[in-house]
Tab-separated table of C-alpha atoms in Angstrom:
chain	number	residue	atom	x	y	z
S	1145	MET	CA	138.560	24.238	220.002
S	1146	THR	CA	136.729	26.107	217.812
S	1147	PRO	CA	137.841	30.180	219.479
S	1148	PHE	CA	135.535	32.491	220.750
S	1149	ILE	CA	134.608	35.106	219.158
S	1150	PRO	CA	132.712	38.176	220.867
S	1151	SER	CA	129.892	39.918	220.374
S	1152	ARG	CA	129.873	44.090	220.501
S	1153	ARG	CA	127.379	42.483	222.749
S	1154	HIS	CA	129.749	40.934	225.370
S	1155	MET	CA	132.450	43.612	224.346
S	1156	LEU	CA	130.372	46.405	225.858
S	1157	PHE	CA	128.940	44.351	229.142
S	1158	GLY	CA	132.463	43.086	230.007
S	1159	SER	CA	133.834	46.546	229.353
S	1160	ALA	CA	131.411	48.513	231.295
S	1161	ALA	CA	131.744	45.809	233.815
S	1162	LEU	CA	135.079	46.358	234.206
S	1163	LEU	CA	135.086	49.883	234.616
S	1164	SER	CA	132.397	49.442	237.463
S	1165	ALA	CA	135.147	47.284	239.182
S	1166	GLY	CA	137.556	50.111	238.597
S	1167	LEU	CA	135.537	52.546	240.400
S	1168	LEU	CA	135.073	50.422	243.159
S	1169	ALA	CA	138.794	49.247	243.679
S	1170	GLY	CA	139.256	53.069	243.132
S	1171	CYS	CA	136.520	54.347	245.952
S	1172	SER	CA	137.601	51.660	248.143
S	1173	LYS	CA	141.429	53.180	248.331
S	1174	ALA	CA	140.305	56.910	248.218
S	1175	PRO	CA	141.822	58.026	251.631
S	1176	ASP	CA	139.698	59.449	254.400
S	1177	THR	CA	139.600	62.708	253.871
S	1178	THR	CA	136.316	63.141	256.651
S	1179	ALA	CA	137.915	62.495	259.727
S	1180	PRO	CA	139.594	64.574	261.908
S	1181	LYS	CA	142.813	64.364	262.073
S	1182	PRO	CA	144.047	63.863	266.306
S	1183	LYS	CA	145.242	67.456	267.214
S	1184	SER	CA	149.114	67.038	268.274
S	1185	VAL	CA	150.005	68.138	272.214
S	1186	LEU	CA	151.409	71.820	270.556
S	1187	ASP	CA	148.850	72.467	268.405
S	1188	THR	CA	145.811	71.647	271.830
S	1189	TRP	CA	148.035	73.914	274.298
S	1190	PRO	CA	150.353	76.469	274.482
S	1191	VAL	CA	153.274	74.928	275.698
S	1192	GLY	CA	154.339	76.057	278.859
S	1193	MET	CA	156.856	75.684	282.607
S	1194	GLN	CA	156.894	75.790	285.829
S	1195	LEU	CA	160.065	78.456	286.517
S	1196	TRP	CA	160.881	76.321	289.685
S	1197	THR	CA	163.616	74.431	287.018
S	1198	VAL	CA	165.382	77.623	286.521
S	1199	GLY	CA	165.980	79.468	290.207
S	1200	ALA	CA	168.992	79.320	290.568
S	1201	GLU	CA	169.342	80.734	287.080
S	1202	LEU	CA	166.881	83.468	287.605
S	1203	ALA	CA	169.098	84.000	290.976
S	1204	ARG	CA	171.548	84.998	288.386
S	1205	ASP	CA	169.971	86.826	285.708
S	1206	ILE	CA	166.213	87.034	285.368
S	1207	PRO	CA	166.242	89.285	281.574
S	1208	GLY	CA	168.815	86.685	280.580
S	1209	THR	CA	167.416	83.474	281.758
S	1210	LEU	CA	163.460	84.483	280.600
S	1211	LYS	CA	164.710	85.016	277.664
S	1212	ALA	CA	166.361	81.777	277.116
S	1213	ILE	CA	163.571	79.921	278.303
S	1214	LYS	CA	161.676	82.254	275.250
S	1215	GLY	CA	163.881	81.019	272.947
S	1216	ALA	CA	163.822	76.533	273.887
S	1217	GLY	CA	160.175	77.396	273.059
S	1218	TYR	CA	157.473	78.333	276.115
S	1219	ASP	CA	154.719	80.332	276.083
S	1220	VAL	CA	153.539	80.362	279.213
S	1221	VAL	CA	155.106	80.164	282.887
S	1222	GLU	CA	154.570	79.193	285.911
S	1223	THR	CA	155.804	81.725	288.857
S	1224	ALA	CA	157.486	80.289	292.227
S	1225	GLY	CA	157.984	83.491	294.043
S	1226	LEU	CA	159.510	86.756	293.067
S	1227	GLN	CA	163.398	86.337	292.145
S	1228	GLY	CA	162.826	89.874	295.184
S	1229	LYS	CA	161.011	91.782	292.789
S	1230	THR	CA	157.404	93.608	293.566
S	1231	ALA	CA	154.632	90.751	291.692
S	1232	LEU	CA	154.523	94.690	288.748
S	1233	GLU	CA	157.784	94.377	288.312
S	1234	TYR	CA	157.948	90.402	288.065
S	1235	LYS	CA	155.370	90.580	285.359
S	1236	GLY	CA	157.093	93.244	283.666
S	1237	LEU	CA	160.486	91.135	283.034
S	1238	VAL	CA	158.013	88.359	281.794
S	1239	GLU	CA	156.153	89.899	279.427
S	1240	ALA	CA	159.984	91.211	278.066
S	1241	ALA	CA	161.141	88.567	276.516
S	1242	GLY	CA	157.260	87.171	275.227
S	1243	LEU	CA	156.123	85.231	277.701
S	1244	LYS	CA	152.882	85.240	280.140
S	1245	ILE	CA	152.591	84.719	283.215
S	1246	ARG	CA	149.394	81.879	283.817
S	1247	SER	CA	149.763	80.756	286.691
S	1248	ALA	CA	151.413	81.514	290.699
S	1249	HIS	CA	152.488	79.513	293.141
S	1250	THR	CA	152.546	79.699	296.607
S	1251	ASN	CA	152.081	76.807	299.336
S	1252	MET	CA	149.697	76.580	302.878
S	1253	PRO	CA	152.303	78.262	305.684
S	1254	SER	CA	152.210	81.501	302.882
S	1255	LEU	CA	148.129	81.044	302.050
S	1256	ILE	CA	148.028	81.509	306.012
S	1257	ASP	CA	150.422	83.709	307.169
S	1258	HIS	CA	149.817	86.050	304.261
S	1259	MET	CA	146.902	85.261	301.882
S	1260	GLU	CA	145.647	89.119	301.435
S	1261	ARG	CA	149.008	89.698	299.707
S	1262	ASP	CA	149.902	86.093	297.781
S	1263	ILE	CA	146.063	87.176	296.324
S	1264	ALA	CA	147.524	91.164	295.318
S	1265	ASP	CA	150.669	89.555	293.733
S	1266	ALA	CA	149.139	86.902	291.418
S	1267	LEU	CA	146.328	89.636	290.963
S	1268	ALA	CA	149.233	92.147	289.577
S	1269	LEU	CA	151.290	89.000	288.195
S	1270	GLY	CA	147.713	89.006	285.683
S	1271	ALA	CA	147.171	85.823	286.315
S	1272	GLU	CA	144.491	82.719	285.736
S	1273	TRP	CA	145.643	80.842	289.057
S	1274	LEU	CA	146.681	81.019	292.222
S	1275	VAL	CA	148.421	77.645	293.242
S	1276	CYS	CA	148.396	75.939	296.413
S	1277	SER	CA	152.269	74.120	296.041
S	1278	SER	CA	152.466	72.169	299.230
S	1279	PRO	CA	151.232	71.806	302.871
S	1280	LYS	CA	151.607	73.340	306.304
S	1281	THR	CA	153.339	70.459	308.813
S	1282	PRO	CA	152.352	70.947	312.075
S	1283	THR	CA	156.169	71.151	313.211
S	1284	PRO	CA	158.919	71.973	310.724
S	1285	LEU	CA	160.858	69.028	308.927
S	1286	PRO	CA	164.419	68.825	310.951
S	1287	ALA	CA	167.061	70.352	310.191
S	1288	GLY	CA	168.740	69.412	306.872
S	1289	SER	CA	166.137	66.517	305.763
S	1290	ASP	CA	165.359	65.437	303.512
S	1291	TRP	CA	161.671	67.553	301.831
S	1292	ILE	CA	159.933	64.662	300.906
S	1293	VAL	CA	161.163	62.071	303.516
S	1294	GLY	CA	160.198	64.373	305.804
S	1295	MET	CA	156.543	65.601	304.962
S	1296	THR	CA	155.942	62.101	303.717
S	1297	LYS	CA	156.605	61.295	307.373
S	1298	ALA	CA	155.312	64.319	308.871
S	1299	MET	CA	152.295	64.199	306.905
S	1300	THR	CA	149.825	62.602	309.298
S	1301	ALA	CA	145.939	62.223	308.554
S	1302	ASP	CA	145.514	64.315	311.789
S	1303	ALA	CA	147.841	67.487	309.889
S	1304	TRP	CA	145.741	66.579	307.167
S	1305	LYS	CA	142.441	67.803	308.069
S	1306	MET	CA	144.210	70.770	309.890
S	1307	ASN	CA	144.994	72.033	306.255
S	1308	ALA	CA	141.658	70.844	305.010
S	1309	GLU	CA	139.852	73.352	307.908
S	1310	HIS	CA	142.528	76.654	307.118
S	1311	MET	CA	141.783	75.131	303.139
S	1312	ALA	CA	137.383	75.093	303.368
S	1313	LYS	CA	138.108	78.776	304.186
S	1314	ILE	CA	140.775	79.739	302.201
S	1315	ALA	CA	139.375	78.521	299.111
S	1316	PRO	CA	136.200	80.728	298.662
S	1317	ILE	CA	137.916	83.856	299.813
S	1318	VAL	CA	140.627	83.200	295.898
S	1319	THR	CA	137.993	82.681	294.103
S	1320	GLY	CA	136.250	85.578	295.336
S	1321	ALA	CA	139.147	87.787	294.205
S	1322	GLY	CA	138.804	86.572	290.783
S	1323	LEU	CA	141.415	83.804	290.722
S	1324	LYS	CA	140.861	79.746	289.919
S	1325	PHE	CA	142.181	78.218	292.644
S	1326	ALA	CA	144.383	74.855	292.524
S	1327	TYR	CA	146.480	72.063	294.344
S	1328	HIS	CA	149.301	71.107	293.459
S	1329	ASN	CA	150.367	67.406	294.995
S	1330	HIS	CA	153.847	65.973	295.943
S	1331	PRO	CA	153.895	62.095	296.587
S	1332	MET	CA	152.874	62.511	300.477
S	1333	GLU	CA	149.580	63.269	299.235
S	1334	PHE	CA	148.953	59.915	298.405
S	1335	LYS	CA	150.225	57.968	300.941
S	1336	ASN	CA	147.388	55.588	302.639
S	1337	LEU	CA	146.357	57.141	306.020
S	1338	GLY	CA	144.688	53.930	307.132
S	1339	GLY	CA	141.439	52.165	305.206
S	1340	GLY	CA	142.199	53.904	301.973
S	1341	GLN	CA	141.954	57.360	303.028
S	1342	THR	CA	145.218	59.508	301.851
S	1343	GLY	CA	145.660	63.794	302.586
S	1344	TYR	CA	144.383	63.949	298.325
S	1345	ASP	CA	141.137	62.847	299.152
S	1346	ILE	CA	141.068	64.979	302.850
S	1347	LEU	CA	141.946	67.957	301.259
S	1348	LEU	CA	140.074	68.222	298.358
S	1349	SER	CA	136.658	67.161	300.113
S	1350	ALA	CA	137.068	71.067	302.381
S	1351	ALA	CA	135.839	72.859	299.175
S	1352	PRO	CA	133.372	72.393	296.004
S	1353	ALA	CA	134.948	71.354	292.633
S	1354	ALA	CA	134.289	75.285	291.420
S	1355	GLN	CA	136.427	76.695	294.686
S	1356	LEU	CA	139.341	73.887	293.996
S	1357	ARG	CA	140.635	72.611	291.400
S	1358	ALA	CA	143.687	69.993	291.284
S	1359	GLU	CA	146.627	70.954	289.927
S	1360	LEU	CA	148.428	67.155	289.314
S	1361	ASP	CA	152.059	66.612	288.742
S	1362	ILE	CA	152.463	63.767	287.047
S	1363	GLY	CA	155.323	62.931	288.089
S	1364	TRP	CA	154.862	62.727	291.549
S	1365	VAL	CA	152.158	60.322	291.192
S	1366	ALA	CA	154.348	58.217	289.476
S	1367	VAL	CA	156.420	57.923	292.220
S	1368	ALA	CA	153.304	57.554	294.811
S	1369	GLY	CA	152.966	54.269	292.513
S	1370	LEU	CA	150.270	55.429	290.689
S	1371	ASP	CA	149.785	55.317	287.233
S	1372	PRO	CA	148.892	58.728	286.262
S	1373	VAL	CA	146.069	58.193	283.656
S	1374	THR	CA	143.924	55.862	286.149
S	1375	THR	CA	144.344	59.594	288.824
S	1376	MET	CA	143.803	61.906	286.002
S	1377	LYS	CA	140.597	60.358	284.836
S	1378	LYS	CA	139.713	59.569	289.130
S	1379	TYR	CA	139.827	63.449	289.498
S	1380	ALA	CA	138.181	64.698	286.598
S	1381	ASP	CA	135.765	66.492	287.741
S	1382	ARG	CA	138.878	68.754	289.513
S	1383	LEU	CA	141.513	68.055	287.090
S	1384	ASP	CA	142.708	71.698	285.445
S	1385	LEU	CA	146.306	71.599	285.113
S	1386	LEU	CA	149.703	69.321	284.479
S	1387	HIS	CA	152.384	69.248	285.890
S	1388	ILE	CA	154.843	67.526	283.366
S	1389	LYS	CA	157.721	65.587	284.755
S	1390	ASP	CA	159.340	63.209	284.471
S	1391	MET	CA	161.020	60.726	287.332
S	1392	ILE	CA	163.886	58.422	287.011
S	1393	LYS	CA	165.055	56.012	289.753
S	1394	ASP	CA	168.268	57.225	291.250
S	1395	ASP	CA	169.686	55.535	294.785
S	1396	LYS	CA	171.402	58.708	295.052
S	1397	GLN	CA	168.350	60.194	295.991
S	1398	ALA	CA	166.943	59.899	299.468
S	1399	ALA	CA	162.876	59.670	297.849
S	1400	GLY	CA	165.003	57.070	296.039
S	1401	PHE	CA	163.870	59.486	292.862
S	1402	ARG	CA	164.981	62.013	290.867
S	1403	SER	CA	162.985	64.247	288.134
S	1404	THR	CA	164.921	63.870	284.895
S	1405	GLU	CA	164.001	65.877	281.187
S	1406	VAL	CA	160.286	64.380	279.622
S	1407	GLY	CA	160.318	61.131	277.833
S	1408	HIS	CA	163.774	60.414	279.586
S	1409	GLY	CA	162.450	58.687	282.332
S	1410	MET	CA	159.776	56.055	283.188
S	1411	ILE	CA	156.020	57.428	282.307
S	1412	ASP	CA	154.448	56.746	279.014
S	1413	TRP	CA	154.182	60.331	277.714
S	1414	LYS	CA	151.187	59.859	275.184
S	1415	PRO	CA	148.837	58.333	276.970
S	1416	VAL	CA	148.924	60.938	280.020
S	1417	PHE	CA	148.626	63.785	277.061
S	1418	ALA	CA	145.898	61.349	275.199
S	1419	ALA	CA	143.753	61.605	278.591
S	1420	ALA	CA	143.914	65.025	279.023
S	1421	GLN	CA	143.256	66.448	275.779
S	1422	GLU	CA	139.661	63.540	276.795
S	1423	LEU	CA	139.154	65.116	280.027
S	1424	GLY	CA	139.637	69.182	278.536
S	1425	VAL	CA	142.669	70.067	280.767
S	1426	LYS	CA	143.452	74.116	280.761
S	1427	SER	CA	146.933	74.352	280.874
S	1428	TYR	CA	150.346	72.232	281.262
S	1429	PHE	CA	154.022	73.314	282.959
S	1430	VAL	CA	156.859	71.198	282.428
S	1431	GLU	CA	159.216	70.921	285.176
S	1432	GLN	CA	162.201	69.497	286.104
S	1433	GLU	CA	164.419	69.354	289.457
S	1434	PRO	CA	167.766	69.207	290.490
S	1435	PRO	CA	170.411	67.768	290.387
S	1436	PHE	CA	170.507	68.421	286.888
S	1437	LEU	CA	173.032	66.946	284.854
S	1438	LYS	CA	173.019	69.313	282.219
S	1439	PRO	CA	172.221	73.254	282.078
S	1440	ALA	CA	168.683	73.097	283.342
S	1441	ILE	CA	168.211	75.576	280.300
S	1442	GLU	CA	169.298	72.395	277.244
S	1443	SER	CA	166.579	69.939	279.986
S	1444	LEU	CA	164.269	72.101	278.995
S	1445	LYS	CA	164.749	72.337	274.799
S	1446	ASP	CA	165.535	68.092	274.974
S	1447	SER	CA	161.566	68.031	277.085
S	1448	ARG	CA	160.576	70.730	274.800
S	1449	ALA	CA	161.596	68.992	271.519
S	1450	PHE	CA	160.010	65.273	272.587
S	1451	ILE	CA	156.349	66.744	273.807
S	1452	ALA	CA	156.411	68.324	269.603
S	1453	SER	CA	156.909	64.624	268.239
S	1454	LEU	CA	154.295	63.928	270.393
């Protein structure tokens, strides 16, 4: 067979083809640096926590507990009472620990009887939000009864309508004072009262979205049997705040569940935080409730480490 001897023309053509193929191959493998990287949870919001989590610790040592919270990696807090201090005194202690108060919790009985005081305290704390954490029952719960179980039984449609009547008067006064106002749920808000009607919808219908916002407690939403992301999107027109609470089944508890460290329970948190980013949620607060299987500060550290991984 006569060997093929390439001409200069063949060699030049072949070199150009190889160079062109190499450039195309290099372009196909180059990383796309134009697409924005999704923001992590830590990049999106300051790390918040609900001080109810450390109620027992605060009762023993307010400054030490607040410093431990900051040391655990938290930046903002939501208050649950003033621990026997005035609002200004408590604000000073919180800020001395390097924390900022974003929100203050109260409840419907307190708002009905002491609304002006609750508003004044929230303003003195430097809070942006005043949040109603629970409704008022028609009559006191039986002594010794589990709070969740008792509230679920007590909160009938008429009880929710009574709360809605108060809410219609309270919401515009709170927002008129310069605070943002939201309602925080437990599972009883989502109980079917007949025909798909729920206490949550009755209550939220009491005031326009500009006056009454939602702080969804993701753990209690899940305990109520609802999908957290679906529920977030259902109330997207009011949703600004979240309680990041993980839950685990526990037959020793009257409600059948107990809270646990974030990432250690039944909730898939990646889609929850993705939805929160998509919907423009303003803040979140990690919350864990007794009983604790380890010191509360250690649990808060575990929750913070999980959130940092998202």
